[in-house]
PDB file of C-alpha atoms in Angstrom:
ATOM      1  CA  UNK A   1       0.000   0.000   0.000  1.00 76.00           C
ATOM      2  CA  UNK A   2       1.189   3.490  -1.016  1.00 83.00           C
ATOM      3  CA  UNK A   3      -0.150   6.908  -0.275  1.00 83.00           C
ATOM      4  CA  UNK A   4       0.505  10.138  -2.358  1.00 83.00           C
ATOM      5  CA  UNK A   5      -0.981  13.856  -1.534  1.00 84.00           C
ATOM      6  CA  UNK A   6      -2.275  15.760  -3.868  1.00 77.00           C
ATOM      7  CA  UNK A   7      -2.908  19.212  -3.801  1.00 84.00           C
ATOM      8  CA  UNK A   8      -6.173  20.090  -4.589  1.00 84.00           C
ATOM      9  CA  UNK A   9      -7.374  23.986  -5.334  1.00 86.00           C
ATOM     10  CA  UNK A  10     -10.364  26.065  -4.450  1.00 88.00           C
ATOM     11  CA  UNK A  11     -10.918  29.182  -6.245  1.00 91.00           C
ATOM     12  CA  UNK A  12     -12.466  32.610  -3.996  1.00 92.00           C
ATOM     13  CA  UNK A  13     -14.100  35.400  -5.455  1.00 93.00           C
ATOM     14  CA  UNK A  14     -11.617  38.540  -4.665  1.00 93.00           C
ATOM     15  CA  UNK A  15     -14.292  40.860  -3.551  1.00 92.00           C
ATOM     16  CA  UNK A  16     -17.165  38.643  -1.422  1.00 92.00           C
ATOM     17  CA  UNK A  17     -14.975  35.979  -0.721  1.00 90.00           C
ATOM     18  CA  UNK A  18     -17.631  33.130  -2.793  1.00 90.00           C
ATOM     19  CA  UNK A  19     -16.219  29.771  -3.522  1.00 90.00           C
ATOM     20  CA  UNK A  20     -16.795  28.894  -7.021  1.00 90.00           C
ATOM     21  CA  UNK A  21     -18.553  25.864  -7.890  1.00 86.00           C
ATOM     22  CA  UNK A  22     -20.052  25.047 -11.271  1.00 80.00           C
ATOM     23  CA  UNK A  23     -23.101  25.963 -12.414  1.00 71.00           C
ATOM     24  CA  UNK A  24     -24.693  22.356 -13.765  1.00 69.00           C
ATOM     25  CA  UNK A  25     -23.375  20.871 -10.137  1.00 67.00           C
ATOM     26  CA  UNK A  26     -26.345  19.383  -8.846  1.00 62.00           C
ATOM     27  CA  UNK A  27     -24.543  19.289  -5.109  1.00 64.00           C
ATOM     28  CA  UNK A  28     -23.623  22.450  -4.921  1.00 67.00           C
ATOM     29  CA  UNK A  29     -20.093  22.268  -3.163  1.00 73.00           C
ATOM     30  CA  UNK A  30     -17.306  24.397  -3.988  1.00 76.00           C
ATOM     31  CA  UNK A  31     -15.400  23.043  -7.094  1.00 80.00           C
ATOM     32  CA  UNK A  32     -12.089  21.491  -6.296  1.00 78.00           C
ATOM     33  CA  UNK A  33      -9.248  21.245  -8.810  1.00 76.00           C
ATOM     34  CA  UNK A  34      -5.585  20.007  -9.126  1.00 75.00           C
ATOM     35  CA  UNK A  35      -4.856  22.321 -11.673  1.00 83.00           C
ATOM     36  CA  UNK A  36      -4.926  26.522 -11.367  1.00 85.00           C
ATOM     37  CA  UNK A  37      -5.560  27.029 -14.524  1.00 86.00           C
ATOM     38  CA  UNK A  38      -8.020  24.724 -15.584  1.00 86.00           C
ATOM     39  CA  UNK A  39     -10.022  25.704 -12.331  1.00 88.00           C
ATOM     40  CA  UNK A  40      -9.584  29.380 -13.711  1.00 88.00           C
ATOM     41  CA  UNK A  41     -10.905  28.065 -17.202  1.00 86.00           C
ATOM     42  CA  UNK A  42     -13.879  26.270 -15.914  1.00 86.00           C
ATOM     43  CA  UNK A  43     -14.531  29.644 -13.814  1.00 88.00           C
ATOM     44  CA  UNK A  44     -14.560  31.567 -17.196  1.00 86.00           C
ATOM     45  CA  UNK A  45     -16.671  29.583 -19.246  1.00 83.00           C
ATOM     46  CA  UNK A  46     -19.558  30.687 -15.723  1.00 85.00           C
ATOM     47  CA  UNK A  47     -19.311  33.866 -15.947  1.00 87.00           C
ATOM     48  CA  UNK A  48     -16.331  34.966 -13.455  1.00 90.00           C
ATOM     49  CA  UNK A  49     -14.205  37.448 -14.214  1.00 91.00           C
ATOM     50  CA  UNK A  50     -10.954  36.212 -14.872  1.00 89.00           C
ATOM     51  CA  UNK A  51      -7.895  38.345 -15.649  1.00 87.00           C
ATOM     52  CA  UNK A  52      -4.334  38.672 -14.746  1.00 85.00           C
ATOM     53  CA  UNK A  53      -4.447  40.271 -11.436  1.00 85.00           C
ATOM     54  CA  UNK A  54      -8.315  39.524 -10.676  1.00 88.00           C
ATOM     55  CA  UNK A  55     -10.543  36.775  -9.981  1.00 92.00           C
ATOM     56  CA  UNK A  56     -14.669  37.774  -9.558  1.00 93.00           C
ATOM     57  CA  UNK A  57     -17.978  35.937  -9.287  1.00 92.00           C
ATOM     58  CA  UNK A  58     -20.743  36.900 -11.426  1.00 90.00           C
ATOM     59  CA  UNK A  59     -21.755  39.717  -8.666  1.00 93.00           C
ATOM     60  CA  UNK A  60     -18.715  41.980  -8.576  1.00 93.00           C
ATOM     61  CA  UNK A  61     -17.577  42.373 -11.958  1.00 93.00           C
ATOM     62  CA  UNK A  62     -15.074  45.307 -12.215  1.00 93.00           C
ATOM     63  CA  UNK A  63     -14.577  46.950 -16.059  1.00 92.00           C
ATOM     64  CA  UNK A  64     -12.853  49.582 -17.750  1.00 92.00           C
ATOM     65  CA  UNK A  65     -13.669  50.825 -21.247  1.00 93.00           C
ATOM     66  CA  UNK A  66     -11.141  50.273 -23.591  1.00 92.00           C
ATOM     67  CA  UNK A  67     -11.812  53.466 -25.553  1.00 89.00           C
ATOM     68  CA  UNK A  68     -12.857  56.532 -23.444  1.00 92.00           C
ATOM     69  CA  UNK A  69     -11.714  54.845 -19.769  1.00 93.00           C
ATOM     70  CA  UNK A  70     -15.004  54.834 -18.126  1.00 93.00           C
ATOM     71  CA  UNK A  71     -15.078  52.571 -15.040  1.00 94.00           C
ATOM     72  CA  UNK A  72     -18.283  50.182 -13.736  1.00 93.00           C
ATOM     73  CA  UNK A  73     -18.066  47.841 -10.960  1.00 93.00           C
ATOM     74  CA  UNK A  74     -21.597  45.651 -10.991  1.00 91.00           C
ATOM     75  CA  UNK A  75     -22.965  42.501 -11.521  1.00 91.00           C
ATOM     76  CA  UNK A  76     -22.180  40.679 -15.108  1.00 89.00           C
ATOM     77  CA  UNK A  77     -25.971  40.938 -15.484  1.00 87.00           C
ATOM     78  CA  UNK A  78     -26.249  44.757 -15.235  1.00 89.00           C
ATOM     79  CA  UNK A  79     -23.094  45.449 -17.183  1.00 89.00           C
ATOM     80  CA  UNK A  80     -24.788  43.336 -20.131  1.00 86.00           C
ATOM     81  CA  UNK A  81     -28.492  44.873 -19.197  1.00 85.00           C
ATOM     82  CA  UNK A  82     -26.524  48.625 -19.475  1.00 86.00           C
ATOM     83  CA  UNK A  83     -25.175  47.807 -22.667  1.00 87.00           C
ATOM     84  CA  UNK A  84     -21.341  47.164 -22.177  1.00 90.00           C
ATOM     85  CA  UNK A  85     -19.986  45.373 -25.266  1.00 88.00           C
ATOM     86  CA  UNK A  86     -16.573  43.624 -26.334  1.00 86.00           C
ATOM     87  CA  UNK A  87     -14.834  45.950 -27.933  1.00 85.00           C
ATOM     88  CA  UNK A  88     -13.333  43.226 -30.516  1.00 80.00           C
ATOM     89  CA  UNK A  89     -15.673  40.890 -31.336  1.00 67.00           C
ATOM     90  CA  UNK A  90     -14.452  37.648 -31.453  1.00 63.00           C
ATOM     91  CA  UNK A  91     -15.783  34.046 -32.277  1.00 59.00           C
ATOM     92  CA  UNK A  92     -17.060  32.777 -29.034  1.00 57.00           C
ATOM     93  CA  UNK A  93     -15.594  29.128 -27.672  1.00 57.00           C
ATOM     94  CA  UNK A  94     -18.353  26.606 -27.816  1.00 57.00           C
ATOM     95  CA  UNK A  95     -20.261  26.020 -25.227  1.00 55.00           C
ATOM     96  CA  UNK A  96     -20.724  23.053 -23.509  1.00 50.00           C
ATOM     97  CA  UNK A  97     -24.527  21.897 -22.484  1.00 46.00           C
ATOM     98  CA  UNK A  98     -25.394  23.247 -19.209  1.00 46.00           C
ATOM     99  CA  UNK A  99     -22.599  25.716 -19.028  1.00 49.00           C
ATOM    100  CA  UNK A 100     -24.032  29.214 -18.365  1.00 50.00           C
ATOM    101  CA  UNK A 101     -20.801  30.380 -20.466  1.00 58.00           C
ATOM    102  CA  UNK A 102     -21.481  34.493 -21.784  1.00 71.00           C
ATOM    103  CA  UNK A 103     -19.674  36.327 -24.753  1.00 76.00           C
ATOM    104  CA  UNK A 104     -18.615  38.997 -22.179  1.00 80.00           C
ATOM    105  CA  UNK A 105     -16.206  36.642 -20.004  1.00 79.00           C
ATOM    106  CA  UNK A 106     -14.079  36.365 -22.943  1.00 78.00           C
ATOM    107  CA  UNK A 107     -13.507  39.876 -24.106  1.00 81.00           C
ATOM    108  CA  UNK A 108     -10.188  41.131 -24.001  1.00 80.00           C
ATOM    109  CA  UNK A 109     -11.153  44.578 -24.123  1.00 87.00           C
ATOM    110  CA  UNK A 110     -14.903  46.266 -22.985  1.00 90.00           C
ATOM    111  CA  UNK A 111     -16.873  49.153 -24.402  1.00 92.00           C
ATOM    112  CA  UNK A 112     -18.942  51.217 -22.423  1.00 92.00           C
ATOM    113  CA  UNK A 113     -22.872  51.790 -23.415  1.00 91.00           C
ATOM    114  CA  UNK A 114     -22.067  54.826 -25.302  1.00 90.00           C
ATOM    115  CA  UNK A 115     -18.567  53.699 -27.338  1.00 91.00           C
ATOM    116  CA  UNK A 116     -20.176  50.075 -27.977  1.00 91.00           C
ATOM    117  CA  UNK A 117     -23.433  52.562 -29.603  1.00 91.00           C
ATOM    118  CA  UNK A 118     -20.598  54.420 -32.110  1.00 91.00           C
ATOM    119  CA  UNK A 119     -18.879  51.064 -32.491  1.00 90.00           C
ATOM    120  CA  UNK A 120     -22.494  49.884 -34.080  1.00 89.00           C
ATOM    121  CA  UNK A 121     -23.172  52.900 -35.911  1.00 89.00           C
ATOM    122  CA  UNK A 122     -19.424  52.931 -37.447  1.00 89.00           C
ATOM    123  CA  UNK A 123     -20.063  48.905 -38.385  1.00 87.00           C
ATOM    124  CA  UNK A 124     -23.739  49.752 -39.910  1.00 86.00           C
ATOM    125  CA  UNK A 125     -22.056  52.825 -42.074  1.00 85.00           C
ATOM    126  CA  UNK A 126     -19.154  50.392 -42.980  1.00 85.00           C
ATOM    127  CA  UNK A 127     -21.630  48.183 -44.365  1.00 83.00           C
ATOM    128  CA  UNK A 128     -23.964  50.947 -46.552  1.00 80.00           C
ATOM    129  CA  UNK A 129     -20.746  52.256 -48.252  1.00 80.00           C
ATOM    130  CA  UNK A 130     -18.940  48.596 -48.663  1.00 80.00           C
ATOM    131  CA  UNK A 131     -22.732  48.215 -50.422  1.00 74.00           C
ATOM    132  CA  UNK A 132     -21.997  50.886 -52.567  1.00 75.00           C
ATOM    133  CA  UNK A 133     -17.956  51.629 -52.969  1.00 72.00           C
ATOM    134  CA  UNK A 134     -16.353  48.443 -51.743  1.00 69.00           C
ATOM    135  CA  UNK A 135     -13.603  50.281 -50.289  1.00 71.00           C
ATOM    136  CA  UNK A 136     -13.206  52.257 -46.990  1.00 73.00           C
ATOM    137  CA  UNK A 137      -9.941  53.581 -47.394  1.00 75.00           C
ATOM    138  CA  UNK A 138     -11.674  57.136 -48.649  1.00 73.00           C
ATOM    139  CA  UNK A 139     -14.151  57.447 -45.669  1.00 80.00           C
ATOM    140  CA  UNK A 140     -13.789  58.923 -42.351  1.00 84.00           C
ATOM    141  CA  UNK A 141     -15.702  56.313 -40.219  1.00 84.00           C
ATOM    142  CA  UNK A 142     -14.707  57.665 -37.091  1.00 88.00           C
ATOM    143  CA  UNK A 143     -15.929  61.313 -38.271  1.00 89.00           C
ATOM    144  CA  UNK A 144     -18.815  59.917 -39.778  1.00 89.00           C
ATOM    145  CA  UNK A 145     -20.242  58.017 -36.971  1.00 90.00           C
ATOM    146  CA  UNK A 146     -19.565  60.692 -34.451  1.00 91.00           C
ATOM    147  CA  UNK A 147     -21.579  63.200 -36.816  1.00 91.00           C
ATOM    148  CA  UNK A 148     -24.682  60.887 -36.907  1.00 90.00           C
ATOM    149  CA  UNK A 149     -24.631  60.069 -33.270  1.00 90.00           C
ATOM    150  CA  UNK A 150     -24.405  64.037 -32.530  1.00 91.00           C
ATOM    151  CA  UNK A 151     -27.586  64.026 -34.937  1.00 90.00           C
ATOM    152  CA  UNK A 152     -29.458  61.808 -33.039  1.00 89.00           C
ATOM    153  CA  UNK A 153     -28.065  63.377 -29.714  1.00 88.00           C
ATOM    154  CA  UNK A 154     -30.061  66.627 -31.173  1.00 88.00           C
ATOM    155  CA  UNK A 155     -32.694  64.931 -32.630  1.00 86.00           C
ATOM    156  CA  UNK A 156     -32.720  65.387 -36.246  1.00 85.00           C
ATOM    157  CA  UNK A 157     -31.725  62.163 -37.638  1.00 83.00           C
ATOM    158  CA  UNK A 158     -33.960  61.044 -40.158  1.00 80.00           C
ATOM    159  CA  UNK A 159     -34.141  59.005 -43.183  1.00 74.00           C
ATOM    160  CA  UNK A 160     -31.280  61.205 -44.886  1.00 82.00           C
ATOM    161  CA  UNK A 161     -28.735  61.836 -42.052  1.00 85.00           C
ATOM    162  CA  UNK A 162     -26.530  59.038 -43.722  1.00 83.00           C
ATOM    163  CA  UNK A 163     -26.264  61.212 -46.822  1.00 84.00           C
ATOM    164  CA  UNK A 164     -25.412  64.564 -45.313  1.00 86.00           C
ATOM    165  CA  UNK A 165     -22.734  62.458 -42.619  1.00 87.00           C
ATOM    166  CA  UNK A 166     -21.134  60.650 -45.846  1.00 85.00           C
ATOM    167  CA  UNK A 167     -21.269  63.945 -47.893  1.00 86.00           C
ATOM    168  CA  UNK A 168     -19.471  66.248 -44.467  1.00 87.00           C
ATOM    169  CA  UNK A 169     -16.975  63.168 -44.021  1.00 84.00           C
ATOM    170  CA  UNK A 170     -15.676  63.227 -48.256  1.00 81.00           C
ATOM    171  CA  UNK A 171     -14.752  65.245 -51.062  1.00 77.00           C
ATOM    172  CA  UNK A 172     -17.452  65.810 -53.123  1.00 79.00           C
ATOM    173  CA  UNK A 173     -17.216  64.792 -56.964  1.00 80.00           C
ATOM    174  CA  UNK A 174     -19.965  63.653 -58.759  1.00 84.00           C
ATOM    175  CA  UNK A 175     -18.094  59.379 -58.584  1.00 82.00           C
ATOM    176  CA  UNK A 176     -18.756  60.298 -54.540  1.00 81.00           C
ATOM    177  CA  UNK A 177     -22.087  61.494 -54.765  1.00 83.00           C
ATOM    178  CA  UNK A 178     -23.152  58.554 -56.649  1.00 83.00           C
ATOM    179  CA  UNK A 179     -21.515  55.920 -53.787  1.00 81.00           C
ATOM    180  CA  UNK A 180     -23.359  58.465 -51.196  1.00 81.00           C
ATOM    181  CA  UNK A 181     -26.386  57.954 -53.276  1.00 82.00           C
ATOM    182  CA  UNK A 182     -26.109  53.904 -53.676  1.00 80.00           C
ATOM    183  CA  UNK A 183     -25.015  53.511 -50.079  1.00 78.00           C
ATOM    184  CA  UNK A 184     -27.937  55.763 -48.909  1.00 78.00           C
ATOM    185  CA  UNK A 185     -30.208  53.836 -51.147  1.00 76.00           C
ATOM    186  CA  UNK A 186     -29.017  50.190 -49.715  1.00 67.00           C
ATOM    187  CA  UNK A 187     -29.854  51.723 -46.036  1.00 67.00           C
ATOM    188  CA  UNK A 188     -33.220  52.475 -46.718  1.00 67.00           C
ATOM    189  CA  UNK A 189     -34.302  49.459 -49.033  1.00 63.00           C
ATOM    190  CA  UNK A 190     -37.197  47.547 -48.077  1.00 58.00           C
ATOM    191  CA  UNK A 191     -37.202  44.291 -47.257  1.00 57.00           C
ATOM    192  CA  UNK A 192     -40.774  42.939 -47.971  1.00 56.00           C
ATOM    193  CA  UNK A 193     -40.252  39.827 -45.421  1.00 61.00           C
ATOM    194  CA  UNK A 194     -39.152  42.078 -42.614  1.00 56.00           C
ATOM    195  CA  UNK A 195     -41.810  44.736 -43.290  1.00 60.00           C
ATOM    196  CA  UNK A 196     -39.480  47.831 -43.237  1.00 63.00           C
ATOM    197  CA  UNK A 197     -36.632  49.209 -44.576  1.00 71.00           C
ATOM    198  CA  UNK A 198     -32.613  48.978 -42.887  1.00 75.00           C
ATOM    199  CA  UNK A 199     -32.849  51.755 -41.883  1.00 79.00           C
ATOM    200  CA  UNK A 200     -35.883  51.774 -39.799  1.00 80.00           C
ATOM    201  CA  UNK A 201     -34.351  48.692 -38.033  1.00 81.00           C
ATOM    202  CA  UNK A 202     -31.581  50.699 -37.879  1.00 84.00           C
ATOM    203  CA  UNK A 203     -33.311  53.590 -36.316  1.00 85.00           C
ATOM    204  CA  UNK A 204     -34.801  52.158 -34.044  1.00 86.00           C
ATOM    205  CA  UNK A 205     -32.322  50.196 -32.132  1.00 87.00           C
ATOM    206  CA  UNK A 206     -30.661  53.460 -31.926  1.00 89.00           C
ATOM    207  CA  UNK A 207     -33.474  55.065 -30.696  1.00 89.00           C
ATOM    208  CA  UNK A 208     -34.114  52.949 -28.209  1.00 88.00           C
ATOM    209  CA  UNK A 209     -30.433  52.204 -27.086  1.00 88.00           C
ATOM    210  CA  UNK A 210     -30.091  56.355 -26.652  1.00 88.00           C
ATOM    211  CA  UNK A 211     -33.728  56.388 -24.473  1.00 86.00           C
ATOM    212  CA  UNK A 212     -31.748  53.607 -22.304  1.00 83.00           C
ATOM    213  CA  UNK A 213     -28.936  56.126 -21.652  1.00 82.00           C
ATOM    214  CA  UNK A 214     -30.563  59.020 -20.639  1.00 78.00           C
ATOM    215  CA  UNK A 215     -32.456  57.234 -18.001  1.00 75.00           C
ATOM    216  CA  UNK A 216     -29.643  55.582 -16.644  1.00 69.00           C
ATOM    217  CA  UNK A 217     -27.664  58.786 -16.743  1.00 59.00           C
TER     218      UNK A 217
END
């Protein structure tokens, strides 16, 4: 008869001090491991946040935005509920069944409410003029989407504001007005099985997203 020991890891939230067990655990006891970094993994793939020099449950997430440095400590459900977005989307690992695994865990870098809204509007401009010009190289995206978020901000967007932003954010020759005019026409174009145009869709979500905002502002 032989004996060995084996070291055998538990994993603590920084903040509340919460043992982390796995969601589909029917028992309910804290999850032990042999292995650091596969106990960190597992962690991950339920929601904690897991980075270099922190370890969180679900309840005391604690973000930075990658792009104007605003800070949010909350729960993971709130930061998603507010509107905080990965910054560079990424394919998402596959799940496993029963996991409670969420796109945000595995972001390297976040976006607040308001820079994930001019990341959107920047990737639905992208698309009109890649519709139109196939090239981006001659576009100000940056410019562009800042000018129709200010629009909305004021509220006179409308079914035209992507024409006067594209026309503000490029030299105008008649080749450009003619991309403004396809890409324009491409964000507006009905889509009989969806019942409205793009950029009603389009409209809306940003609509509603700024409405969101302002109330939790």
């Amino acid at each position: 008869m032989s004996f060995e020991t084996v070291t055998r890891y538990v994993l603590r939230c920084d903040d509340c001090g919460r043992r982390y067990r796995k969601a589909y655990d029917p028992v309910g006891h804290p999850t032990l491991g042999t292995m650091k970094q596969r106990l960190l993994w597992e962690a991950r793939s339920d929601d904690w946040q897991i980075t270099d020099t922190r370890q969180c449950c679900p309840n005391h997430w604690h973000v930075k935005c990658a792009l104007c440095g605003r800070t949010a400590d909350m729960t993971l459900h709130r930061l998603v509920q507010a509107g905080w977005a990965d910054a560079d989307p990424h394919p998402i690992p596959p799940s496993k069944c029963g996991d409670g695994r969420h796109w945000l865990a595995y972001a390297v870098r976040l976006a607040c409410p308001e820079c994930s809204l001019r990341l959107d509007i920047m990737d639905w401009l992208a698309d009109r003029i890649l519709a139109a010009d196939g090239d981006l190289k001659a576009w100000d995206l940056s410019r562009a989407a800042d000018l129709m978020l200010d629009s909305y901000q004021r509220g006179e967007a409308g079914p035209n504001t992507i024409i006067h932003v594209l026309e503000a954010v490029s030299v105008q020759t008649p080749a450009t007005r003619r991309l403004i005019g396809m890409a324009a026409a491409d964000g507006n174009r009905f889509n009989p099985r969806q019942g409205e145009s793009e950029f009603r869709r389009f409209d809306r979500d940003i609509r509603r997203r700024l409405r969101t905002l302002t109330s939790e502002a």
